[in-house]
Short mmCIF file of C-alpha atoms in Angstrom, two decimals:
data_model
loop_
_atom_site.label_atom_id
_atom_site.label_comp_id
_atom_site.label_asym_id
_atom_site.label_seq_id
_atom_site.Cartn_x
_atom_site.Cartn_y
_atom_site.Cartn_z
CA MET M 1 -50.89 -16.90 -27.33
CA ALA M 2 -53.05 -16.40 -29.98
CA TYR M 3 -52.50 -17.35 -33.47
CA PHE M 4 -54.50 -14.88 -36.08
CA ASP M 5 -51.81 -15.24 -38.92
CA ALA M 6 -53.85 -18.11 -41.05
CA ALA M 7 -53.52 -16.42 -44.10
CA SER M 8 -49.90 -16.57 -43.98
CA ALA M 9 -49.72 -20.06 -42.96
CA ALA M 10 -52.66 -22.49 -41.16
CA PRO M 11 -51.12 -24.54 -38.29
CA LEU M 12 -50.48 -27.79 -39.20
CA HIS M 13 -53.50 -29.99 -39.07
CA PRO M 14 -53.76 -33.10 -36.66
CA VAL M 15 -54.41 -34.89 -40.08
CA ALA M 16 -51.21 -33.70 -42.07
CA ARG M 17 -48.82 -34.52 -39.29
CA GLN M 18 -50.41 -37.99 -38.91
CA ALA M 19 -50.41 -38.48 -42.27
CA LEU M 20 -46.51 -37.36 -42.81
CA LEU M 21 -45.62 -39.21 -40.05
CA ALA M 22 -47.00 -42.88 -41.29
CA SER M 23 -45.66 -42.08 -45.13
CA LEU M 24 -42.05 -41.48 -43.97
CA ASP M 25 -42.07 -45.18 -43.50
CA GLU M 26 -43.31 -46.06 -47.07
CA GLY M 27 -42.77 -43.07 -49.07
CA TRP M 28 -38.87 -42.42 -48.76
CA ALA M 29 -38.23 -44.40 -52.00
CA ASP M 30 -37.77 -43.10 -55.44
CA PRO M 31 -41.60 -43.53 -57.58
CA ALA M 32 -39.90 -43.93 -60.67
CA ARG M 33 -38.14 -47.39 -59.61
CA LEU M 34 -39.90 -50.78 -60.32
CA TYR M 35 -38.49 -52.61 -56.96
CA ARG M 36 -41.19 -53.08 -54.05
CA GLU M 37 -39.96 -49.88 -52.15
CA GLY M 38 -40.54 -47.82 -55.41
CA ARG M 39 -43.80 -49.12 -55.93
CA ARG M 40 -45.05 -48.57 -52.60
CA ALA M 41 -44.17 -44.76 -53.17
CA ARG M 42 -45.61 -44.60 -56.41
CA LEU M 43 -48.86 -45.82 -54.98
CA LEU M 44 -48.72 -42.91 -52.17
CA LEU M 45 -48.25 -40.49 -54.93
CA ASP M 46 -51.11 -41.97 -57.40
CA ALA M 47 -53.44 -42.17 -54.49
CA ALA M 48 -52.71 -38.57 -53.34
CA ARG M 49 -53.01 -37.17 -56.88
CA GLU M 50 -56.15 -38.43 -57.51
CA ALA M 51 -57.31 -37.43 -54.01
CA ALA M 52 -56.07 -33.70 -54.57
CA ALA M 53 -57.55 -34.00 -57.99
CA GLU M 54 -61.22 -34.82 -56.44
CA ALA M 55 -61.04 -31.80 -54.52
CA VAL M 56 -60.07 -29.93 -56.63
CA GLY M 57 -62.14 -30.81 -59.56
CA CYS M 58 -59.71 -32.05 -62.16
CA ARG M 59 -58.74 -34.89 -64.13
CA PRO M 60 -55.56 -36.52 -61.95
CA ASP M 61 -53.35 -36.35 -65.12
CA GLU M 62 -54.04 -32.28 -65.25
CA LEU M 63 -52.42 -31.55 -61.54
CA VAL M 64 -49.01 -31.87 -60.73
CA PHE M 65 -47.16 -31.00 -56.94
CA THR M 66 -45.01 -28.42 -57.15
CA PRO M 67 -41.99 -27.52 -54.55
CA SER M 68 -44.31 -24.27 -53.56
CA GLY M 69 -47.66 -22.61 -54.13
CA THR M 70 -44.80 -19.65 -55.65
CA ARG M 71 -43.37 -22.27 -57.85
CA ALA M 72 -46.67 -23.19 -59.01
CA VAL M 73 -47.89 -19.40 -60.02
CA HIS M 74 -44.08 -18.71 -61.81
CA THR M 75 -44.85 -22.15 -63.89
CA GLY M 76 -48.44 -21.66 -64.49
CA VAL M 77 -47.76 -18.31 -65.95
CA ALA M 78 -44.73 -18.75 -67.78
CA GLY M 79 -45.80 -22.33 -69.11
CA ALA M 80 -49.09 -20.44 -70.23
CA LEU M 81 -47.66 -17.71 -72.25
CA ALA M 82 -44.99 -19.97 -73.92
CA GLY M 83 -47.26 -22.12 -74.90
CA ARG M 84 -49.42 -19.50 -76.41
CA ARG M 85 -46.84 -17.29 -77.78
CA ARG M 86 -48.47 -17.14 -81.13
CA SER M 87 -51.62 -16.05 -79.79
CA GLY M 88 -49.86 -13.12 -78.34
CA ARG M 89 -47.63 -11.62 -75.74
CA HIS M 90 -50.37 -9.71 -73.47
CA LEU M 91 -50.92 -10.95 -70.08
CA ILE M 92 -53.75 -9.65 -68.01
CA VAL M 93 -53.86 -9.51 -64.16
CA SER M 94 -55.44 -7.66 -61.64
CA ALA M 95 -53.98 -5.03 -59.47
CA VAL M 96 -54.37 -6.77 -56.23
CA GLU M 97 -53.13 -10.30 -57.00
CA HIS M 98 -50.70 -12.00 -54.95
CA SER M 99 -47.01 -11.07 -55.21
CA SER M 100 -46.08 -14.37 -56.83
CA VAL M 101 -48.44 -13.46 -59.93
CA LEU M 102 -46.92 -9.64 -59.86
CA HIS M 103 -43.24 -10.89 -59.91
CA ALA M 104 -44.24 -13.40 -62.76
CA ALA M 105 -45.73 -10.29 -64.44
CA GLU M 106 -42.68 -8.18 -64.35
CA ALA M 107 -40.71 -10.96 -65.61
CA HIS M 108 -43.10 -11.49 -68.63
CA GLU M 109 -42.58 -7.05 -69.59
CA ALA M 110 -38.94 -7.58 -69.22
CA ASP M 111 -39.01 -10.06 -71.54
CA GLY M 112 -40.68 -7.93 -73.77
CA GLY M 113 -44.43 -8.72 -73.26
CA THR M 114 -46.90 -6.52 -72.33
CA VAL M 115 -49.03 -6.89 -69.07
CA THR M 116 -52.73 -5.10 -68.22
CA ARG M 117 -53.08 -4.44 -64.39
CA VAL M 118 -56.90 -4.27 -64.03
CA GLY M 119 -57.85 -1.89 -61.21
CA VAL M 120 -60.40 -2.59 -57.69
CA ASP M 121 -62.77 -1.32 -56.05
CA ARG M 122 -62.89 0.16 -52.60
CA THR M 123 -63.65 -3.46 -51.19
CA GLY M 124 -61.02 -4.89 -53.29
CA ALA M 125 -62.90 -6.90 -55.89
CA VAL M 126 -62.62 -6.64 -59.90
CA ALA M 127 -65.35 -5.60 -62.41
CA PRO M 128 -65.86 -8.62 -64.71
CA SER M 129 -66.27 -5.70 -67.07
CA ALA M 130 -62.79 -4.42 -66.73
CA TYR M 131 -61.38 -7.63 -67.39
CA ALA M 132 -63.78 -8.29 -70.59
CA ASP M 133 -62.47 -4.47 -72.01
CA ALA M 134 -58.64 -5.71 -71.15
CA LEU M 135 -59.11 -8.84 -73.57
CA GLY M 136 -57.52 -8.49 -77.10
CA ALA M 137 -56.37 -10.34 -79.75
CA ASP M 138 -53.24 -10.76 -78.65
CA THR M 139 -54.30 -11.58 -75.12
CA ALA M 140 -52.48 -15.05 -74.11
CA LEU M 141 -53.30 -15.62 -70.84
CA ALA M 142 -55.31 -13.63 -67.97
CA ALA M 143 -54.51 -14.45 -64.09
CA LEU M 144 -57.30 -13.91 -61.02
CA GLN M 145 -57.04 -14.49 -57.79
CA SER M 146 -59.88 -16.71 -56.07
CA ALA M 147 -60.31 -14.56 -53.17
CA ASN M 148 -57.59 -11.48 -51.79
CA HIS M 149 -54.94 -12.57 -49.12
CA GLU M 150 -54.56 -9.36 -47.41
CA VAL M 151 -58.24 -8.63 -47.23
CA GLY M 152 -60.51 -11.66 -48.20
CA THR M 153 -62.52 -9.96 -50.58
CA GLU M 154 -63.97 -12.99 -52.98
CA GLN M 155 -63.24 -12.00 -56.74
CA PRO M 156 -66.01 -13.28 -59.67
CA VAL M 157 -64.11 -15.71 -60.84
CA ALA M 158 -67.15 -17.44 -62.62
CA GLU M 159 -68.04 -13.75 -64.33
CA VAL M 160 -64.26 -13.36 -65.69
CA ALA M 161 -63.67 -17.13 -66.78
CA GLU M 162 -66.98 -17.19 -68.97
CA ALA M 163 -65.32 -13.69 -70.51
CA CYS M 164 -62.42 -15.58 -70.79
CA ARG M 165 -63.56 -18.40 -72.70
CA ALA M 166 -65.52 -16.17 -74.81
CA ALA M 167 -62.18 -14.41 -75.99
CA GLY M 168 -60.74 -17.82 -76.41
CA VAL M 169 -58.26 -16.84 -73.34
CA PRO M 170 -56.86 -19.08 -70.78
CA LEU M 171 -57.95 -18.01 -66.95
CA LEU M 172 -55.45 -18.68 -64.48
CA VAL M 173 -56.76 -18.87 -61.07
CA ASP M 174 -54.52 -18.53 -57.64
CA ALA M 175 -56.85 -20.14 -54.98
CA ALA M 176 -54.15 -20.55 -52.50
CA GLN M 177 -56.40 -18.64 -49.90
CA SER M 178 -59.68 -20.72 -50.97
CA VAL M 179 -59.48 -24.00 -51.78
CA GLY M 180 -59.23 -25.33 -48.81
CA TRP M 181 -62.68 -23.96 -48.16
CA GLY M 182 -64.69 -25.48 -51.22
CA PRO M 183 -63.63 -25.80 -55.06
CA VAL M 184 -63.54 -22.76 -57.38
CA PRO M 185 -66.38 -22.05 -59.38
CA GLY M 186 -66.37 -21.43 -63.18
CA GLY M 187 -64.65 -22.49 -66.38
CA TRP M 188 -60.99 -21.67 -65.23
CA SER M 189 -58.16 -23.10 -67.29
CA LEU M 190 -54.97 -23.50 -64.75
CA LEU M 191 -55.37 -23.05 -61.04
CA THR M 192 -52.73 -22.70 -58.16
CA ALA M 193 -52.55 -23.39 -54.80
CA SER M 194 -50.46 -24.02 -51.83
CA ALA M 195 -50.67 -26.69 -48.78
CA HIS M 196 -49.51 -24.37 -46.09
CA LYS M 197 -52.49 -22.20 -46.47
CA TRP M 198 -54.88 -25.23 -45.72
CA GLY M 199 -52.63 -26.72 -43.19
CA GLY M 200 -50.64 -28.67 -44.89
CA PRO M 201 -46.86 -28.73 -44.63
CA SER M 202 -45.09 -26.03 -46.26
CA GLY M 203 -43.13 -26.79 -49.42
CA VAL M 204 -46.25 -28.49 -51.52
CA GLY M 205 -47.85 -26.69 -54.11
CA LEU M 206 -50.52 -27.75 -56.67
CA LEU M 207 -50.47 -26.66 -60.51
CA VAL M 208 -53.80 -27.65 -62.49
CA VAL M 209 -53.21 -27.55 -66.46
CA ARG M 210 -56.67 -28.13 -67.94
CA LYS M 211 -56.46 -30.69 -71.21
CA GLY M 212 -56.56 -28.44 -73.76
CA VAL M 213 -54.59 -25.53 -72.85
CA ARG M 214 -51.42 -24.69 -74.61
CA PHE M 215 -48.51 -24.89 -72.73
CA ALA M 216 -45.27 -25.36 -72.96
CA PRO M 217 -42.49 -25.83 -69.53
CA ARG M 218 -39.87 -23.04 -69.76
CA GLY M 219 -36.46 -23.84 -67.95
CA PRO M 220 -34.74 -27.53 -67.87
CA VAL M 221 -37.03 -30.43 -67.56
CA ASP M 222 -37.35 -33.92 -66.26
CA GLU M 223 -39.69 -36.91 -66.69
CA ARG M 224 -41.14 -36.00 -63.21
CA GLU M 225 -44.85 -34.74 -63.11
CA SER M 226 -45.60 -34.76 -66.33
CA GLY M 227 -42.09 -32.16 -66.83
CA ARG M 228 -43.57 -29.35 -65.48
CA ALA M 229 -42.22 -29.59 -62.04
CA ALA M 230 -38.44 -30.98 -61.67
CA GLY M 231 -36.96 -32.99 -59.37
CA PHE M 232 -37.95 -35.75 -56.53
CA GLU M 233 -40.94 -35.48 -55.30
CA ASN M 234 -41.50 -35.07 -51.80
CA ILE M 235 -44.19 -37.95 -50.89
CA PRO M 236 -44.60 -37.63 -47.17
CA ALA M 237 -45.28 -33.95 -47.41
CA ILE M 238 -47.30 -34.47 -50.66
CA VAL M 239 -49.42 -37.38 -48.47
CA ALA M 240 -49.85 -34.75 -45.61
CA ALA M 241 -51.11 -31.86 -47.67
CA VAL M 242 -53.61 -34.10 -49.48
CA ALA M 243 -54.95 -35.46 -46.15
CA SER M 244 -55.26 -32.21 -44.62
CA LEU M 245 -56.94 -30.66 -47.91
CA ARG M 246 -59.59 -33.61 -47.30
CA ALA M 247 -59.82 -33.20 -43.88
CA ALA M 248 -60.27 -29.37 -44.04
CA ARG M 249 -62.87 -29.71 -46.43
CA ALA M 250 -64.85 -31.89 -44.23
CA GLU M 251 -64.69 -29.46 -41.84
CA ALA M 252 -65.14 -26.49 -43.93
CA ALA M 253 -69.05 -26.05 -43.58
CA GLU M 254 -69.02 -25.80 -39.80
CA GLN M 255 -65.73 -24.22 -39.48
CA ALA M 256 -66.78 -21.32 -41.83
CA GLY M 257 -69.90 -20.88 -39.76
CA ARG M 258 -67.82 -20.04 -36.73
CA LEU M 259 -65.02 -18.00 -38.48
CA ARG M 260 -67.63 -15.73 -39.93
CA GLU M 261 -69.27 -15.06 -37.14
CA LEU M 262 -66.23 -14.39 -35.01
CA THR M 263 -65.14 -12.07 -38.02
CA GLU M 264 -68.46 -10.15 -37.97
CA ARG M 265 -68.35 -9.79 -34.46
CA ILE M 266 -64.67 -8.08 -35.17
CA ARG M 267 -65.62 -5.92 -37.89
CA THR M 268 -68.82 -4.74 -36.02
CA ARG M 269 -67.36 -3.90 -32.64
CA VAL M 270 -63.59 -2.69 -33.45
CA PRO M 271 -64.84 0.34 -34.64
CA GLU M 272 -67.12 0.74 -31.82
CA LEU M 273 -64.55 0.55 -29.73
CA VAL M 274 -61.41 2.37 -31.39
CA PRO M 275 -62.07 5.98 -32.71
CA ASP M 276 -60.84 6.72 -36.57
CA VAL M 277 -61.03 2.91 -37.82
CA GLU M 278 -61.70 1.94 -41.39
CA VAL M 279 -62.99 -1.38 -41.51
CA VAL M 280 -61.88 -2.40 -45.51
CA GLY M 281 -62.84 -5.23 -47.44
CA ASP M 282 -65.99 -6.75 -49.12
CA PRO M 283 -68.53 -6.90 -45.70
CA VAL M 284 -70.52 -9.62 -47.39
CA ARG M 285 -68.11 -11.62 -50.07
CA ARG M 286 -65.06 -12.40 -48.36
CA LEU M 287 -63.43 -15.49 -46.63
CA PRO M 288 -64.69 -16.56 -43.73
CA GLY M 289 -61.60 -16.15 -41.24
CA ILE M 290 -60.36 -12.70 -42.57
CA VAL M 291 -61.06 -9.15 -41.62
CA THR M 292 -58.78 -6.18 -42.12
CA PHE M 293 -58.74 -2.85 -40.38
CA SER M 294 -56.42 0.05 -40.42
CA CYS M 295 -56.39 2.84 -37.82
CA LEU M 296 -55.52 6.31 -37.92
CA TYR M 297 -52.56 7.94 -36.34
CA VAL M 298 -51.08 4.77 -35.36
CA ASP M 299 -47.31 3.58 -36.41
CA GLY M 300 -48.49 -0.48 -37.83
CA GLU M 301 -45.14 -1.64 -36.82
CA THR M 302 -45.43 -0.52 -33.10
CA LEU M 303 -49.33 -1.53 -33.07
CA LEU M 304 -48.18 -5.29 -33.83
CA HIS M 305 -45.59 -5.28 -31.47
CA GLU M 306 -48.37 -4.43 -28.81
CA LEU M 307 -50.41 -6.95 -29.60
CA ASP M 308 -47.30 -9.28 -29.59
CA ARG M 309 -46.84 -8.52 -26.07
CA ALA M 310 -50.37 -9.11 -25.28
CA GLY M 311 -50.66 -12.52 -26.96
CA PHE M 312 -51.83 -12.00 -30.39
CA SER M 313 -50.06 -12.62 -33.53
CA VAL M 314 -51.36 -10.77 -36.29
CA SER M 315 -49.94 -9.44 -39.75
CA SER M 316 -50.38 -5.92 -41.18
CA GLY M 317 -50.23 -4.30 -44.90
CA SER M 318 -49.11 -1.20 -43.49
CA SER M 319 -46.10 0.98 -44.53
CA CYS M 320 -44.76 1.03 -41.41
CA THR M 321 -43.92 -2.78 -41.30
CA SER M 322 -42.09 -2.55 -44.35
CA SER M 323 -38.65 -2.30 -45.19
CA THR M 324 -39.60 -0.09 -48.58
CA LEU M 325 -41.71 2.53 -46.36
CA THR M 326 -44.03 1.68 -49.08
CA PRO M 327 -47.46 0.87 -48.66
CA SER M 328 -49.55 -2.92 -49.63
CA HIS M 329 -49.98 -2.77 -52.79
CA VAL M 330 -53.29 -4.36 -52.52
CA LEU M 331 -54.49 -1.29 -50.09
CA ARG M 332 -52.63 1.24 -52.46
CA ALA M 333 -54.66 -0.30 -55.57
CA MET M 334 -58.12 -0.13 -53.22
CA GLY M 335 -57.20 3.58 -52.15
CA VAL M 336 -57.84 2.48 -48.21
CA LEU M 337 -56.08 3.99 -45.00
CA SER M 338 -52.61 2.15 -45.15
CA GLU M 339 -51.57 3.24 -41.72
CA GLY M 340 -52.07 0.90 -39.03
CA ASN M 341 -53.29 -1.90 -40.97
CA VAL M 342 -53.87 -4.80 -39.18
CA ARG M 343 -54.92 -8.24 -40.71
CA VAL M 344 -56.81 -10.87 -38.51
CA SER M 345 -56.81 -14.18 -40.18
CA LEU M 346 -58.29 -16.45 -37.77
CA PRO M 347 -57.30 -20.40 -38.43
CA PRO M 348 -60.24 -23.29 -37.87
CA GLY M 349 -61.15 -23.96 -34.18
CA THR M 350 -60.18 -20.20 -33.06
CA ALA M 351 -62.03 -20.23 -29.40
CA ALA M 352 -64.56 -16.95 -29.15
CA GLU M 353 -62.63 -16.20 -26.07
CA ASP M 354 -59.44 -15.24 -27.84
CA VAL M 355 -61.91 -12.90 -30.21
CA GLU M 356 -63.22 -11.17 -26.77
CA ARG M 357 -59.70 -10.99 -24.97
CA PHE M 358 -58.31 -9.37 -28.84
CA LEU M 359 -61.28 -7.10 -28.51
CA ALA M 360 -60.79 -5.94 -25.11
CA VAL M 361 -56.90 -5.09 -25.50
CA LEU M 362 -57.07 -3.65 -29.17
CA PRO M 363 -58.57 -0.32 -27.54
CA GLY M 364 -55.86 -0.07 -24.67
CA ALA M 365 -53.19 -0.50 -26.90
CA VAL M 366 -54.10 2.07 -30.18
CA ALA M 367 -55.17 4.88 -27.11
CA GLY M 368 -51.55 4.49 -25.60
CA MET M 369 -49.79 4.73 -29.34
CA ARG M 370 -52.00 7.93 -30.03
CA GLU M 371 -51.26 9.66 -26.88
CA ARG M 372 -47.38 8.74 -27.15
CA LEU M 373 -47.01 10.50 -30.65
CA GLY M 374 -49.11 13.44 -29.68
CA VAL M 375 -52.22 12.91 -31.92
CA PRO M 376 -55.11 16.26 -30.82
CA ALA M 377 -57.72 15.41 -29.16
CA ALA M 378 -59.64 17.97 -30.99
CA PRO M 379 -59.49 18.98 -34.56
CA SER M 380 -60.05 22.21 -33.87
CA PRO M 381 -57.79 24.32 -30.99
CA ALA M 382 -59.50 27.16 -29.59
CA GLY M 383 -57.93 30.32 -29.14
CA ARG M 384 -55.46 30.68 -32.22
CA PRO M 385 -55.70 33.09 -34.98
CA ALA M 386 -56.51 31.58 -38.33
CA ALA M 387 -54.53 31.55 -41.18
CA PRO M 388 -55.95 31.57 -44.75
CA ALA M 389 -53.28 28.70 -45.37
CA LEU M 390 -50.62 26.86 -43.70
CA THR M 391 -47.69 24.41 -44.82
CA VAL M 392 -46.71 21.53 -43.06
CA ASP M 393 -42.90 20.01 -43.52
CA ALA M 394 -43.11 16.26 -42.63
CA LEU M 395 -40.45 15.31 -45.16
CA GLY M 396 -38.35 12.47 -43.72
CA ARG M 397 -40.84 11.68 -41.04
CA ARG M 398 -42.57 8.31 -41.31
CA CYS M 399 -46.42 7.26 -41.06
CA PRO M 400 -48.58 8.30 -39.48
CA VAL M 401 -46.49 11.49 -38.61
CA PRO M 402 -47.37 13.19 -41.53
CA VAL M 403 -51.26 12.65 -40.92
CA ILE M 404 -50.79 13.48 -37.23
CA GLU M 405 -49.49 16.81 -38.00
CA LEU M 406 -52.24 17.78 -40.70
CA ALA M 407 -54.93 16.86 -37.74
CA LYS M 408 -52.84 19.15 -35.34
CA VAL M 409 -53.30 22.02 -37.64
CA ILE M 410 -56.37 21.70 -39.55
CA GLY M 411 -58.14 24.04 -37.10
CA ASP M 412 -56.09 26.77 -37.46
CA VAL M 413 -57.18 27.41 -40.76
CA PRO M 414 -60.81 29.06 -41.41
CA VAL M 415 -62.97 26.96 -43.45
CA GLY M 416 -62.33 27.06 -46.66
CA GLY M 417 -58.17 27.87 -45.97
CA THR M 418 -55.82 25.21 -47.13
CA VAL M 419 -53.20 23.20 -45.40
CA ARG M 420 -50.25 22.02 -47.89
CA VAL M 421 -48.81 18.87 -46.15
CA LEU M 422 -44.84 18.16 -47.38
CA SER M 423 -43.74 14.58 -47.14
CA ASP M 424 -41.59 11.83 -48.86
CA ASP M 425 -43.45 8.95 -47.41
CA GLU M 426 -44.98 7.36 -49.83
CA ALA M 427 -48.44 6.36 -47.16
CA ALA M 428 -48.80 9.87 -47.45
CA ARG M 429 -50.45 9.59 -51.34
CA LEU M 430 -53.21 7.16 -49.74
CA ASP M 431 -53.35 8.14 -46.02
CA ILE M 432 -54.00 11.91 -46.30
CA PRO M 433 -57.03 11.45 -48.70
CA ALA M 434 -58.16 8.50 -46.57
CA TRP M 435 -58.13 11.04 -43.39
CA CYS M 436 -60.05 13.78 -45.29
CA GLU M 437 -62.83 11.29 -46.31
CA MET M 438 -63.09 10.02 -42.72
CA ARG M 439 -62.91 13.54 -41.30
CA GLY M 440 -65.10 15.20 -43.98
CA GLN M 441 -62.20 17.42 -45.39
CA GLU M 442 -61.80 17.81 -48.98
CA TYR M 443 -58.59 16.52 -50.55
CA VAL M 444 -57.63 19.19 -53.56
CA GLY M 445 -54.75 17.10 -54.82
CA GLU M 446 -50.86 16.51 -54.95
CA GLU M 447 -48.61 18.83 -56.28
CA PRO M 448 -44.85 18.25 -57.31
CA ALA M 449 -42.20 19.10 -55.12
CA ASP M 450 -38.00 19.22 -55.08
CA ARG M 451 -38.46 16.39 -52.61
CA GLY M 452 -41.01 14.31 -52.16
CA ALA M 453 -44.37 15.68 -53.03
CA VAL M 454 -46.98 18.25 -51.84
CA TYR M 455 -50.81 17.06 -50.31
CA VAL M 456 -53.27 19.85 -50.34
CA VAL M 457 -56.17 19.70 -48.34
CA ARG M 458 -59.06 22.30 -47.84
CA ARG M 459 -60.76 22.52 -44.29
CA LEU M 460 -64.92 22.29 -45.13
CA GLY M 461 -65.62 22.19 -41.33
#
């Protein structure tokens, strides 16, 4: 089985396993106690904090360990907002942040605060000028991920941090995807990360709050972790997490070169092997191991099952894999095709042979699905009378069926004629415009309907 979902959770690094087993014998006691076992545990915890701080680029007393990366984000956002409440209650986030950041933003809004969600371009990147324009006198905090978890696009953290510094606003950086590859550049004020993203055990997060940043922890606190992460520290897991971070950093240059070559092979060859594919994310400014693409006329959940049966573990941002039937918020913000979406995120050590086998299996899996769904072989059927306008009723039908039905009839209207697609699937709002761009047709727009919406397409050729 080839595991290609390292962006969700990287396989446990061998160094993490060794450190975990070794520290189980020494790090089980309460590090707050003064007896021998407690002192041993405290030494392990202090050494781990110093090593993590060195890797991140901060002081040891600025870093605390949390029970998860999500908890680090929630604590960091809430604490920074509370600490700067006198400055205002305005929060800035990007539209493609991890759900942990967006959920924290929603909680802030529910509590009476205001949130600006900065949009991104089709590669998934924010413009530093957009953050600068969003900054105001009442802005308490800005948040920006270092790199996107779904498409791999790296964000201009240093430029945004400079704009925030000039305005006197702290910047929180979610570095979960990138900190295993190297320190985050720029003058950020707060940073969060999660150990299972770089090959450490799950259940360990990092929260860094620079000295001078006003911070007020929310909720009940205790004396542990500077009052910012209540509860008994899981010292064996913390030691293993930091040991694997150091190991990942030591291997980063070599592994990044290998993975960039492999992901570039996928980015280049998938569109050559599979018709009607959109590769998304920045082609240059991206993480080494992530490549994401979307396939027209393909059900994302079924495609993932097909690839799983063929021996490949991949993930998807497609609405077809979601119980809510809504596209990934990242793909939606980018305005790219969501149906048949596949994210390949290669862990360090991935064999080139596994990538080649994936490229050999994918075309047949997609072709077989399209055949079963009745995808038209040609966009313009011969011998049918042309109508000036047609309506396709796709109510109650999930992606990619609305787009397939559009493709079937677009050739039945003359050049300049229109097709109106009635759909209540949220993915249609993304996928029909994306189909038009890929197939050289004109997307006229969306019209309201009693149920769902009407998407109007004009045939150009």
